[in-house]
Amino acid sequence: MSAAIIDGKAFAAELRARIAVHAAAFERAAGRKAGLAVVLVGSDPASEVYVRSKGKQTIEAGMASFEHKLPADATEDALLDLVARLNADPAVDGILVQLPLPAHMDETKVIAAIDPDKDVDGFTVVNAGRLATGLDGFVPCTPLGCLMLLKDRLGDLAGKTAVVIGRSNIVGKPMAQLLLKESCTVTIAHSRTADLARVVRGADIVVAAVGRPEMVKGDWLKPGACVIDVGINRLPPADGAAKGRLVGDVDFASASQVAGAITPVPGGVGPMTIAVLLRNALVAAHRNAGVALAAGAI
Ligand code: GUN
C-alpha cells in the first residue's frame, strides 16, 4: 500500500475538542449553553444509534441537547407543530430532523418548516441557495467534513481537478459547490455517467458518494489522487458471520495502491459528520445570541 491514510476519527476528535473550548466561551459570554435539538420519528435502529450518538457528543462538547421522539404513526402536523415550537424556542440554536422520515410524511415540507437560521443540516432551500450563490449559510455536515479533510491534507485546492461521484442534495451537489468555491475544476459524475473510469482518471481529488459498494477501483485513479470515500455499505455476511463487513464506495485494497491519500471506511468521513454538526450548531448559537466568533475559528 502506498497511500497515506486520512484519519477522520482523529481529525473529528480534535475538532470536537476545539468546539468544546468555544462552547465554554460561548456559555460565559451568553449566559446559557448553545443548544441543539434533534427530532426522531419512529424507531429505525440505525437512526436511534445515530441520534443517541449525537446527543452524547453534544453534551460532551458542553452544549445542551434536546431530544424529541415521536412515534412512527405521528401525524405530519404533529411534527410540523414540534418544528414550529423549536423555531420559537430561544434555548434552541440548531434543529435537526433525522431522515429518513416515515413514508406518510413529506420530507420536503418538513425541511421547509425549519427556520433557515437554525437549519444546522443545511438542508433548507434557503441554505442550499446561499451555498450556490456564495453567501454565508449552513452547509451540510458530511460535505463540509470532507472539505476539511481535503484542505488539511492538500492545503490550497485552487486549480485542482475534482470529480464528485453522486448528485444527492445532501452530499454530491453541496460537495461540488464547496470545491468550486475553492477554485477547483469540478465534474459531477453519477451512476449514469458514461465511461466513469475515464472521468475519474483525470481527477486530483475524487469524492465518492454514490452508495455502491467498492465501485471505484484502483485502476480508475490518477496516481497520487486524494480519495474521499463517503460510502458506508454493509456487505452480505460471509459464511457463519452475524454481520457483513462495512465497506465504502471505493475498493480500498486496489485504490490504496494508487492513491496518494485515502479515507478508510469506517474511520474516515463518518466521524466527521457529527463533529461538523456540533460546529454548525455552535456557529448558529453565536449568530442567534449576537456573540462574536472569529471567522474560521472552528
Ligand atoms: N440521516 C442520516 N444522516 C443524516 C444527517 O446528516 N442529517 C439528517 N437530518 N438525517 C440524517
Coordinates of C-alpha atoms and ligand atoms in Angstrom, one line a residue:
M1 CA 0.0 0.0 0.0
S2 CA 1.4 3.4 -0.9
A3 CA -1.4 5.8 0.0
A4 CA -1.4 7.8 3.3
I5 CA -4.5 7.0 5.4
I6 CA -6.6 10.1 6.2
D7 CA -7.6 9.6 9.9
G8 CA -11.1 11.2 10.1
K9 CA -11.6 9.7 13.6
A10 CA -8.6 11.6 15.0
F11 CA -9.4 14.8 13.0
A12 CA -13.0 14.7 14.3
A13 CA -11.8 14.3 17.9
E14 CA -9.5 17.4 17.5
L15 CA -12.4 19.3 16.0
R16 CA -14.7 18.4 18.9
A17 CA -12.0 19.4 21.4
R18 CA -11.8 22.9 19.7
I19 CA -15.6 23.1 19.7
A20 CA -15.7 22.4 23.5
V21 CA -13.3 25.3 24.1
H22 CA -15.5 27.7 22.1
A23 CA -18.7 26.3 23.6
A24 CA -17.4 27.1 27.1
A25 CA -16.5 30.6 25.9
F26 CA -20.0 31.0 24.4
E27 CA -21.6 30.0 27.7
R28 CA -19.6 32.6 29.6
A29 CA -20.5 35.3 27.1
A30 CA -24.2 34.4 26.5
G31 CA -25.1 33.2 30.0
R32 CA -26.5 30.0 28.5
K33 CA -25.3 26.9 26.7
A34 CA -25.6 26.6 22.9
G35 CA -28.5 24.2 22.2
L36 CA -29.1 21.6 19.6
A37 CA -32.5 19.9 19.2
V38 CA -32.7 16.5 17.4
V39 CA -36.1 15.1 16.3
L40 CA -36.5 11.4 15.7
V41 CA -39.7 10.0 14.3
G42 CA -40.2 6.2 14.7
S43 CA -37.7 3.7 15.9
D44 CA -35.4 2.8 13.0
P45 CA -32.5 1.1 14.8
A46 CA -29.7 2.8 12.7
S47 CA -31.4 6.3 13.3
E48 CA -31.7 5.6 17.0
V49 CA -28.0 4.8 17.3
Y50 CA -27.1 7.9 15.3
V51 CA -29.4 10.1 17.4
R52 CA -28.0 8.7 20.7
S53 CA -24.5 9.4 19.5
K54 CA -25.4 13.0 18.5
G55 CA -26.9 13.6 22.0
K56 CA -23.9 12.2 23.8
Q57 CA -21.3 14.2 21.7
T58 CA -23.4 17.4 22.1
I59 CA -23.3 17.1 25.9
E60 CA -19.6 16.1 25.9
A61 CA -18.9 19.3 23.9
G62 CA -20.6 21.4 26.7
M63 CA -23.7 22.1 24.7
A64 CA -27.4 21.5 25.6
S65 CA -29.0 18.5 23.8
F66 CA -32.8 18.4 23.4
E67 CA -34.1 15.1 22.1
H68 CA -37.6 14.8 20.8
K69 CA -39.1 11.4 19.9
L70 CA -42.3 11.0 18.0
P71 CA -44.0 7.6 17.4
A72 CA -43.8 6.2 13.8
D73 CA -47.5 6.8 13.4
A74 CA -47.3 10.5 14.5
T75 CA -49.1 12.8 12.0
E76 CA -47.2 15.2 9.8
D77 CA -49.0 18.1 11.6
A78 CA -47.7 16.9 14.9
L79 CA -44.1 17.0 13.5
L80 CA -44.7 20.5 11.9
D81 CA -46.1 21.7 15.3
L82 CA -42.9 20.5 17.1
V83 CA -40.7 22.2 14.5
A84 CA -42.6 25.4 14.9
R85 CA -42.1 25.2 18.7
L86 CA -38.4 24.6 18.3
N87 CA -38.1 27.5 15.8
A88 CA -39.6 29.8 18.5
D89 CA -37.6 28.4 21.4
P90 CA -34.7 30.8 22.3
A91 CA -32.8 27.9 24.0
V92 CA -32.6 26.0 20.7
D93 CA -29.9 27.2 18.3
G94 CA -30.0 24.3 15.9
I95 CA -32.7 21.9 14.7
L96 CA -32.0 18.5 13.1
V97 CA -34.9 16.3 11.9
Q98 CA -33.4 12.9 11.5
L99 CA -34.0 11.5 8.0
P100 CA -35.5 9.3 6.5
L101 CA -39.0 10.2 7.8
P102 CA -41.8 7.6 7.7
A103 CA -43.4 7.3 4.2
H104 CA -46.6 9.2 5.2
M105 CA -44.6 12.4 5.8
D106 CA -43.4 14.8 3.2
E107 CA -39.7 15.4 3.8
T108 CA -39.5 18.5 1.6
K109 CA -42.4 20.1 3.5
V110 CA -40.9 19.3 6.9
I111 CA -37.4 20.6 6.0
A112 CA -39.0 23.8 4.6
A113 CA -40.6 24.4 8.0
I114 CA -37.2 24.6 9.8
D115 CA -36.0 28.2 10.4
P116 CA -33.0 28.6 8.0
D117 CA -31.1 30.2 10.8
K118 CA -31.5 27.1 12.9
D119 CA -31.0 24.7 9.9
V120 CA -27.7 23.2 11.0
D121 CA -28.1 20.4 8.5
G122 CA -28.0 23.0 5.7
F123 CA -30.9 21.2 4.0
T124 CA -33.4 24.0 3.5
V125 CA -33.7 25.6 0.1
V126 CA -32.6 28.9 1.6
N127 CA -29.2 27.4 2.8
A128 CA -28.8 25.5 -0.5
G129 CA -29.3 28.7 -2.3
R130 CA -26.9 30.6 -0.1
L131 CA -24.2 28.0 -0.8
A132 CA -24.9 28.1 -4.5
T133 CA -24.6 31.9 -4.6
G134 CA -21.6 32.2 -2.3
L135 CA -23.5 33.7 0.6
D136 CA -22.9 32.7 4.3
G137 CA -25.2 30.0 5.5
F138 CA -25.2 26.5 6.8
V139 CA -23.5 23.8 4.7
P140 CA -24.5 20.1 5.0
C141 CA -22.3 18.4 7.5
T142 CA -20.8 15.5 5.5
P143 CA -19.5 17.5 2.6
L144 CA -18.2 20.2 4.9
G145 CA -16.4 17.5 6.8
C146 CA -14.9 16.1 3.5
L147 CA -13.7 19.6 2.6
M148 CA -12.0 20.0 6.0
L149 CA -10.1 16.7 5.4
L150 CA -9.1 17.7 1.9
K151 CA -7.8 21.1 3.0
D152 CA -5.9 19.5 5.9
R153 CA -4.3 17.1 3.5
L154 CA -3.7 19.2 0.4
G155 CA -3.7 22.8 1.6
D156 CA -4.8 25.2 -1.1
L157 CA -7.2 23.4 -3.5
A158 CA -7.2 26.1 -6.2
G159 CA -6.7 24.7 -9.8
K160 CA -7.1 21.1 -8.8
T161 CA -9.4 18.9 -10.8
A162 CA -12.1 17.3 -8.7
V163 CA -14.7 14.6 -9.5
V164 CA -17.6 14.1 -7.2
I165 CA -19.4 10.8 -7.9
G166 CA -23.0 11.2 -6.7
R167 CA -25.6 14.0 -7.1
S168 CA -27.6 14.0 -3.9
N169 CA -28.8 17.2 -2.3
I170 CA -27.1 16.0 1.0
V171 CA -23.6 15.2 -0.3
G172 CA -22.9 15.4 -4.1
K173 CA -24.3 18.8 -5.0
P174 CA -23.1 20.7 -1.9
M175 CA -19.7 19.0 -2.2
A176 CA -19.4 20.2 -5.8
Q177 CA -20.4 23.7 -4.7
L178 CA -17.8 23.7 -2.0
L179 CA -15.0 22.6 -4.3
L180 CA -16.0 25.2 -6.9
K181 CA -15.8 27.8 -4.1
E182 CA -12.2 26.6 -3.5
S183 CA -11.5 27.2 -7.2
C184 CA -11.3 23.5 -8.2
T185 CA -12.4 22.5 -11.7
V186 CA -15.3 20.3 -10.8
T187 CA -17.1 17.4 -12.5
I188 CA -20.2 15.9 -11.0
A189 CA -20.5 12.3 -12.1
H190 CA -23.2 9.8 -11.2
S191 CA -24.5 6.3 -11.8
R192 CA -25.4 7.1 -15.4
T193 CA -22.1 8.8 -16.3
A194 CA -20.6 7.2 -19.5
D195 CA -17.1 5.8 -19.0
L196 CA -16.9 6.8 -15.4
A197 CA -13.4 5.3 -15.1
R198 CA -12.1 7.7 -17.7
V199 CA -13.7 10.7 -15.9
V200 CA -12.3 9.7 -12.6
R201 CA -8.8 9.1 -14.1
G202 CA -8.4 12.9 -14.8
A203 CA -9.0 13.9 -11.1
D204 CA -6.6 15.1 -8.5
I205 CA -9.5 14.8 -6.0
V206 CA -12.1 12.1 -6.0
V207 CA -15.1 12.2 -3.7
A208 CA -17.2 9.0 -3.9
A209 CA -20.8 9.4 -2.6
V210 CA -22.8 7.1 -4.9
G211 CA -23.9 4.3 -2.5
R212 CA -22.5 1.4 -4.4
P213 CA -20.1 -0.9 -2.5
E214 CA -16.5 -0.8 -3.7
M215 CA -17.4 0.6 -7.1
V216 CA -14.4 2.9 -7.6
K217 CA -11.3 0.7 -8.5
G218 CA -7.7 1.5 -8.1
D219 CA -7.1 1.4 -11.9
W220 CA -9.6 4.2 -12.3
L221 CA -7.4 6.6 -10.3
K222 CA -4.8 9.1 -11.3
P223 CA -1.6 8.1 -9.4
G224 CA -1.3 10.2 -6.3
A225 CA -5.0 11.3 -6.2
C226 CA -6.7 12.2 -2.9
V227 CA -9.7 9.9 -2.4
I228 CA -12.5 10.7 -0.1
D229 CA -14.9 7.8 0.4
V230 CA -18.3 8.9 1.7
G231 CA -20.0 5.5 1.2
I232 CA -21.0 3.2 4.1
N233 CA -22.3 -0.1 2.7
R234 CA -22.7 -3.3 4.6
L235 CA -21.8 -6.4 2.5
P236 CA -23.8 -9.6 3.0
P237 CA -22.5 -11.7 5.9
A238 CA -19.7 -14.1 5.0
D239 CA -20.4 -17.8 5.9
G240 CA -21.1 -18.1 9.6
A241 CA -20.8 -14.4 10.4
A242 CA -23.7 -12.5 12.0
K243 CA -23.0 -9.3 10.1
G244 CA -21.3 -8.4 6.8
R245 CA -18.3 -6.2 6.5
L246 CA -18.7 -2.4 6.2
V247 CA -17.2 -1.0 3.0
G248 CA -17.2 2.3 1.2
D249 CA -17.9 3.2 -2.4
V250 CA -14.2 2.8 -3.1
D251 CA -12.4 -0.6 -3.4
F252 CA -9.9 0.2 -0.7
A253 CA -7.5 -2.7 -1.4
S254 CA -6.8 -1.6 -5.0
A255 CA -7.3 2.2 -4.6
S256 CA -4.8 2.4 -1.7
Q257 CA -2.1 1.1 -4.1
V258 CA -2.6 4.0 -6.4
A259 CA -3.9 7.0 -4.4
G260 CA -1.7 9.5 -2.7
A261 CA -4.1 9.6 0.3
I262 CA -7.4 7.9 1.1
T263 CA -10.1 7.8 3.8
P264 CA -10.8 4.4 5.3
V265 CA -14.3 3.0 6.0
P266 CA -15.1 3.1 8.8
G267 CA -13.0 5.8 10.5
G268 CA -12.7 8.3 7.6
V269 CA -15.6 10.6 6.7
G270 CA -18.1 9.0 9.1
P271 CA -16.9 10.5 12.4
M272 CA -16.7 14.0 10.8
T273 CA -20.4 14.4 10.2
I274 CA -21.4 14.7 13.9
A275 CA -18.4 16.9 14.7
V276 CA -19.4 19.3 11.9
L277 CA -23.0 19.2 13.1
L278 CA -21.8 20.4 16.5
R279 CA -19.7 23.1 14.8
N280 CA -22.7 24.3 12.8
A281 CA -24.8 24.4 16.0
L282 CA -22.2 26.4 17.8
V283 CA -21.9 28.9 14.9
A284 CA -25.8 29.2 14.9
A285 CA -25.7 29.9 18.7
H286 CA -23.2 32.8 18.2
R287 CA -25.3 34.3 15.4
N288 CA -28.6 33.8 17.3
A289 CA -27.2 35.3 20.6
G290 CA -25.2 38.1 18.8
V291 CA -21.9 36.8 20.3
A292 CA -18.8 37.3 18.0
L293 CA -16.9 34.3 16.7
A294 CA -13.8 34.9 14.7
A295 CA -14.1 33.7 11.1
G296 CA -12.6 30.2 10.7
A297 CA -12.2 29.8 14.4
I298 CA -13.9 26.4 14.3
Ligands
GUN1 N1 -29.8 10.7 8.4 C1 -28.6 10.2 8.1 N2 -27.7 11.3 8.1 C2 -28.3 12.4 8.4 C3 -27.9 13.7 8.6 O1 -26.8 14.1 8.4 N3 -28.9 14.6 8.8 C4 -30.2 14.2 9.0 N4 -31.2 15.2 9.3 N5 -30.6 13.0 8.8 C5 -29.7 12.1 8.6

